[in-house]
Amino acid sequence: MSEMSDVFRFGAHPEHGYVASAPEGVSAHLAHWLLGCVQFLPVPGAPAVYALTDPHADGARRTRRAVADLRRKGHRVDADYLLDPARSPDPTPPPQPPVPAAARPVTLPLVLPRFLPAA
């Protein structure tokens, strides 16, 4: 068995979006369960290839999260540079903290008369 055969692989595919493949040593049932937990489903007609569900909805961040989650569970993972959180910075900006109420500008509501005087 080669050194790379026990590694989950993640990358970008021109037709299927973000894809993953399971190691040869992992059963198809276990691979389906593990990759399904991180939102990757089997590609019909392509054995051992799994595609991210709805890749246009923040696909890069979700794929990076899948890579990190599988590593956290103890699996070896190889990913494209931009999809590997250990090798590249997170491309999404960090969320901004909410502005405290004391720092918000004070605006008074505009009160209009209920009835306008007759001309």
Coordinates of N, CA and C in Angstrom, one line a residue:
M1 N 0.8 -1.2 0.0 CA 0.0 0.0 0.0 C 0.9 1.2 0.0
S2 N 0.6 2.2 -0.9 CA 1.4 3.4 -1.0 C 1.1 4.3 0.2
E3 N 2.0 5.3 0.4 CA 1.9 6.2 1.5 C 0.7 7.1 1.4
M4 N 0.3 7.5 0.2 CA -0.8 8.4 0.0 C -2.2 7.6 -0.1
S5 N -2.2 6.3 0.0 CA -3.5 5.6 -0.2 C -4.3 5.6 1.1
D6 N -3.8 6.1 2.2 CA -4.6 6.1 3.4 C -5.0 7.6 3.7
V7 N -5.1 8.4 2.7 CA -5.4 9.9 2.9 C -6.7 10.3 2.2
F8 N -7.5 11.0 2.9 CA -8.7 11.7 2.2 C -8.1 12.8 1.4
R9 N -8.6 13.0 0.2 CA -8.2 14.1 -0.7 C -9.3 15.0 -1.0
F10 N -9.0 16.3 -1.0 CA -10.0 17.4 -1.3 C -9.5 18.3 -2.3
G11 N -10.3 18.7 -3.3 CA -9.9 19.6 -4.3 C -11.0 20.2 -5.0
A12 N -10.7 21.0 -6.1 CA -11.8 21.7 -6.9 C -11.8 20.9 -8.2
H13 N -13.1 20.8 -8.7 CA -13.3 20.1 -10.0 C -14.1 21.0 -10.8
P14 N -13.8 21.1 -12.1 CA -14.5 22.1 -13.0 C -16.0 21.8 -13.2
E15 N -16.3 20.5 -13.1 CA -17.7 20.1 -13.3 C -18.5 20.0 -12.0
H16 N -17.9 19.4 -11.0 CA -18.6 19.0 -9.8 C -18.4 20.0 -8.6
G17 N -17.6 21.0 -8.8 CA -17.3 21.9 -7.7 C -16.2 21.4 -6.8
Y18 N -16.5 21.4 -5.5 CA -15.5 20.9 -4.5 C -15.8 19.4 -4.3
V19 N -14.7 18.6 -4.5 CA -14.8 17.2 -4.4 C -13.8 16.6 -3.4
A20 N -14.2 15.4 -3.0 CA -13.3 14.6 -2.1 C -13.2 13.2 -2.5
S21 N -12.2 12.5 -2.2 CA -12.1 11.1 -2.4 C -11.6 10.4 -1.1
A22 N -12.1 9.2 -0.9 CA -11.8 8.5 0.3 C -10.6 7.6 0.1
P23 N -9.9 7.3 1.2 CA -8.7 6.3 1.0 C -9.2 4.9 0.6
E24 N -8.3 4.2 -0.1 CA -8.6 2.9 -0.5 C -8.9 1.9 0.7
G25 N -8.2 2.2 1.8 CA -8.4 1.3 3.0 C -9.6 1.5 3.8
V26 N -10.5 2.5 3.4 CA -11.7 2.8 4.1 C -12.9 2.2 3.3
S27 N -13.7 1.4 4.0 CA -14.9 0.8 3.3 C -15.8 1.9 2.7
A28 N -16.5 1.5 1.6 CA -17.4 2.4 0.9 C -18.4 3.0 1.9
H29 N -18.9 2.1 2.8 CA -20.0 2.5 3.7 C -19.4 3.5 4.7
L30 N -18.2 3.3 5.2 CA -17.6 4.2 6.2 C -17.3 5.6 5.5
A31 N -16.7 5.5 4.3 CA -16.4 6.7 3.5 C -17.7 7.5 3.3
H32 N -18.8 6.8 2.9 CA -20.0 7.5 2.7 C -20.5 8.2 3.9
W33 N -20.4 7.6 5.1 CA -20.8 8.1 6.3 C -19.9 9.3 6.7
L34 N -18.6 9.1 6.7 CA -17.7 10.2 7.1 C -17.8 11.4 6.2
L35 N -17.8 11.2 4.9 CA -17.9 12.4 4.0 C -19.4 13.0 4.0
G36 N -20.4 12.2 4.2 CA -21.7 12.7 4.4 C -21.9 13.6 5.6
C37 N -21.2 13.3 6.7 CA -21.2 14.1 7.9 C -20.7 15.5 7.6
V38 N -19.8 15.7 6.6 CA -19.2 17.0 6.3 C -19.8 17.5 4.9
Q39 N -21.0 17.0 4.6 CA -21.8 17.5 3.5 C -21.2 17.2 2.1
F40 N -20.6 16.1 1.9 CA -20.1 15.6 0.6 C -20.9 14.3 0.3
L41 N -21.5 14.3 -0.9 CA -22.3 13.1 -1.3 C -21.7 12.5 -2.6
P42 N -21.9 11.2 -2.8 CA -21.3 10.5 -3.9 C -21.8 11.1 -5.3
V43 N -20.8 11.2 -6.2 CA -21.1 11.6 -7.5 C -21.6 10.4 -8.4
P44 N -22.8 10.5 -8.9 CA -23.3 9.4 -9.8 C -22.3 9.1 -10.9
G45 N -22.0 7.9 -11.2 CA -21.1 7.5 -12.3 C -19.6 7.7 -12.0
A46 N -19.3 8.2 -10.9 CA -17.8 8.4 -10.6 C -17.6 7.7 -9.2
P47 N -17.1 6.5 -9.3 CA -16.9 5.7 -8.0 C -15.8 6.4 -7.2
A48 N -16.0 6.4 -5.9 CA -15.1 7.0 -4.9 C -14.9 8.5 -5.0
V49 N -15.8 9.2 -5.7 CA -15.7 10.7 -5.8 C -17.0 11.2 -5.1
Y50 N -16.8 12.2 -4.2 CA -17.8 12.8 -3.5 C -17.8 14.3 -3.7
A51 N -19.0 14.9 -4.0 CA -19.0 16.3 -4.2 C -19.7 17.0 -3.1
L52 N -19.3 18.3 -2.8 CA -19.9 19.1 -1.8 C -21.3 19.5 -2.2
T53 N -22.3 19.4 -1.3 CA -23.7 19.8 -1.6 C -23.7 21.3 -1.8
D54 N -24.4 21.8 -2.8 CA -24.5 23.2 -3.0 C -23.2 24.0 -2.9
P55 N -22.2 23.7 -3.8 CA -20.9 24.3 -3.7 C -20.9 25.8 -3.9
H56 N -21.9 26.4 -4.4 CA -21.9 27.9 -4.6 C -22.3 28.6 -3.3
A57 N -22.8 27.9 -2.3 CA -23.1 28.5 -1.0 C -22.0 28.4 -0.1
D58 N -21.0 29.3 -0.2 CA -19.8 29.3 0.7 C -19.1 28.0 0.7
G59 N -18.8 27.5 -0.6 CA -18.2 26.2 -0.7 C -16.8 26.1 -0.2
A60 N -16.0 27.1 -0.5 CA -14.6 27.0 0.0 C -14.5 27.0 1.5
R61 N -15.3 27.8 2.2 CA -15.2 27.8 3.6 C -15.7 26.4 4.2
R62 N -16.8 25.9 3.6 CA -17.3 24.6 4.0 C -16.3 23.5 3.8
T63 N -15.6 23.5 2.6 CA -14.6 22.5 2.3 C -13.5 22.6 3.3
R64 N -13.0 23.8 3.6 CA -11.9 24.0 4.6 C -12.4 23.4 5.9
R65 N -13.6 23.6 6.3 CA -14.1 23.1 7.6 C -14.2 21.6 7.6
A66 N -14.5 21.0 6.4 CA -14.5 19.5 6.3 C -13.1 19.0 6.5
V67 N -12.1 19.6 5.9 CA -10.7 19.2 6.0 C -10.3 19.3 7.5
A68 N -10.6 20.4 8.2 CA -10.3 20.5 9.6 C -11.0 19.5 10.4
D69 N -12.3 19.3 10.2 CA -13.1 18.3 11.0 C -12.5 16.9 10.8
L70 N -12.2 16.5 9.6 CA -11.6 15.1 9.5 C -10.3 15.0 10.1
R71 N -9.5 16.0 10.1 CA -8.2 16.0 10.8 C -8.4 15.9 12.3
R72 N -9.4 16.7 12.8 CA -9.6 16.7 14.2 C -10.1 15.3 14.7
K73 N -10.7 14.5 13.8 CA -11.2 13.2 14.1 C -10.0 12.2 14.0
G74 N -8.8 12.6 13.6 CA -7.7 11.7 13.5 C -7.4 11.2 12.1
H75 N -8.0 11.6 11.1 CA -7.8 11.1 9.7 C -6.7 12.0 9.1
R76 N -6.0 11.4 8.2 CA -5.0 12.1 7.3 C -5.7 12.7 6.1
V77 N -5.5 13.9 5.9 CA -6.2 14.6 4.8 C -5.1 15.4 4.0
D78 N -5.3 15.4 2.6 CA -4.5 16.2 1.7 C -5.5 17.0 0.9
A79 N -5.2 18.3 0.8 CA -6.2 19.2 0.2 C -5.4 20.2 -0.7
D80 N -6.1 20.8 -1.7 CA -5.5 21.9 -2.4 C -5.1 23.0 -1.5
Y81 N -4.1 23.8 -1.9 CA -3.5 24.8 -1.1 C -4.6 25.7 -0.4
L82 N -5.5 26.3 -1.3 CA -6.5 27.2 -0.8 C -7.6 26.5 0.1
L83 N -7.7 25.2 0.0 CA -8.7 24.5 0.8 C -8.1 23.9 2.1
D84 N -6.8 24.1 2.3 CA -6.2 23.5 3.5 C -6.0 24.6 4.5
P85 N -6.7 24.5 5.6 CA -6.6 25.6 6.7 C -5.2 25.5 7.3
A86 N -4.5 24.4 7.2 CA -3.1 24.4 7.9 C -2.1 25.1 7.0
R87 N -2.3 25.2 5.7 CA -1.3 25.8 4.8 C -1.7 27.2 4.3
S88 N -2.9 27.6 4.3 CA -3.3 28.9 3.8 C -4.2 29.6 4.8
P89 N -4.1 31.0 4.7 CA -5.0 31.7 5.6 C -6.5 31.6 5.2
D90 N -7.4 31.9 6.1 CA -8.8 31.8 5.8 C -9.1 33.0 4.9
P91 N -9.7 32.7 3.7 CA -10.0 33.8 2.8 C -11.2 34.7 3.2
T92 N -12.0 34.2 4.1 CA -13.2 35.0 4.5 C -12.8 35.9 5.6
P93 N -13.2 37.2 5.6 CA -12.9 38.1 6.6 C -13.6 37.7 8.0
P94 N -12.9 38.0 9.1 CA -13.6 37.6 10.3 C -14.8 38.5 10.6
P95 N -15.8 37.9 11.3 CA -17.0 38.7 11.5 C -16.7 39.9 12.4
Q96 N -17.4 41.0 12.1 CA -17.2 42.2 12.8 C -18.1 42.2 14.1
P97 N -17.5 42.6 15.2 CA -18.3 42.6 16.5 C -19.4 43.6 16.4
P98 N -20.5 43.4 17.1 CA -21.6 44.4 17.1 C -21.1 45.7 17.7
V99 N -21.7 46.8 17.3 CA -21.4 48.1 17.9 C -22.2 48.2 19.2
P100 N -21.5 48.6 20.3 CA -22.2 48.8 21.5 C -23.2 49.9 21.4
A101 N -24.3 49.8 22.2 CA -25.4 50.7 22.1 C -24.9 52.1 22.5
A102 N -23.9 52.3 23.4 CA -23.4 53.6 23.8 C -22.7 54.3 22.7
A103 N -22.1 53.5 21.7 CA -21.3 54.1 20.6 C -22.2 54.4 19.4
R104 N -23.4 54.0 19.4 CA -24.3 54.2 18.2 C -24.7 55.7 18.2
P105 N -24.9 56.3 17.0 CA -25.3 57.7 17.0 C -26.8 57.8 17.5
V106 N -27.1 58.8 18.2 CA -28.4 59.0 18.7 C -29.2 59.8 17.6
T107 N -30.3 59.2 17.2 CA -31.2 59.9 16.2 C -32.6 59.9 16.8
L108 N -33.2 61.1 16.6 CA -34.6 61.2 17.1 C -35.5 60.9 16.0
P109 N -36.6 60.3 16.3 CA -37.6 59.9 15.3 C -38.3 61.2 14.8
L110 N -38.5 61.2 13.5 CA -39.2 62.3 12.8 C -40.7 62.2 13.1
V111 N -41.2 63.2 13.8 CA -42.6 63.2 14.1 C -43.3 64.2 13.2
L112 N -44.3 63.7 12.4 CA -45.1 64.5 11.5 C -46.4 64.7 12.1
P113 N -47.0 65.9 11.8 CA -48.4 66.1 12.3 C -49.3 65.1 11.7
R114 N -50.3 64.7 12.5 CA -51.3 63.7 12.0 C -52.2 64.3 10.9
F115 N -52.6 65.6 11.1 CA -53.4 66.3 10.1 C -52.8 67.5 9.7
L116 N -52.8 67.8 8.4 CA -52.3 69.1 7.9 C -53.4 70.1 8.0
P117 N -53.0 71.4 8.3 CA -54.1 72.4 8.4 C -54.6 72.7 7.0
A118 N -55.9 73.0 6.9 CA -56.5 73.3 5.6 C -56.0 74.6 5.1
A119 N -55.9 74.7 3.8 CA -55.4 75.9 3.1 C -56.5 77.0 3.0

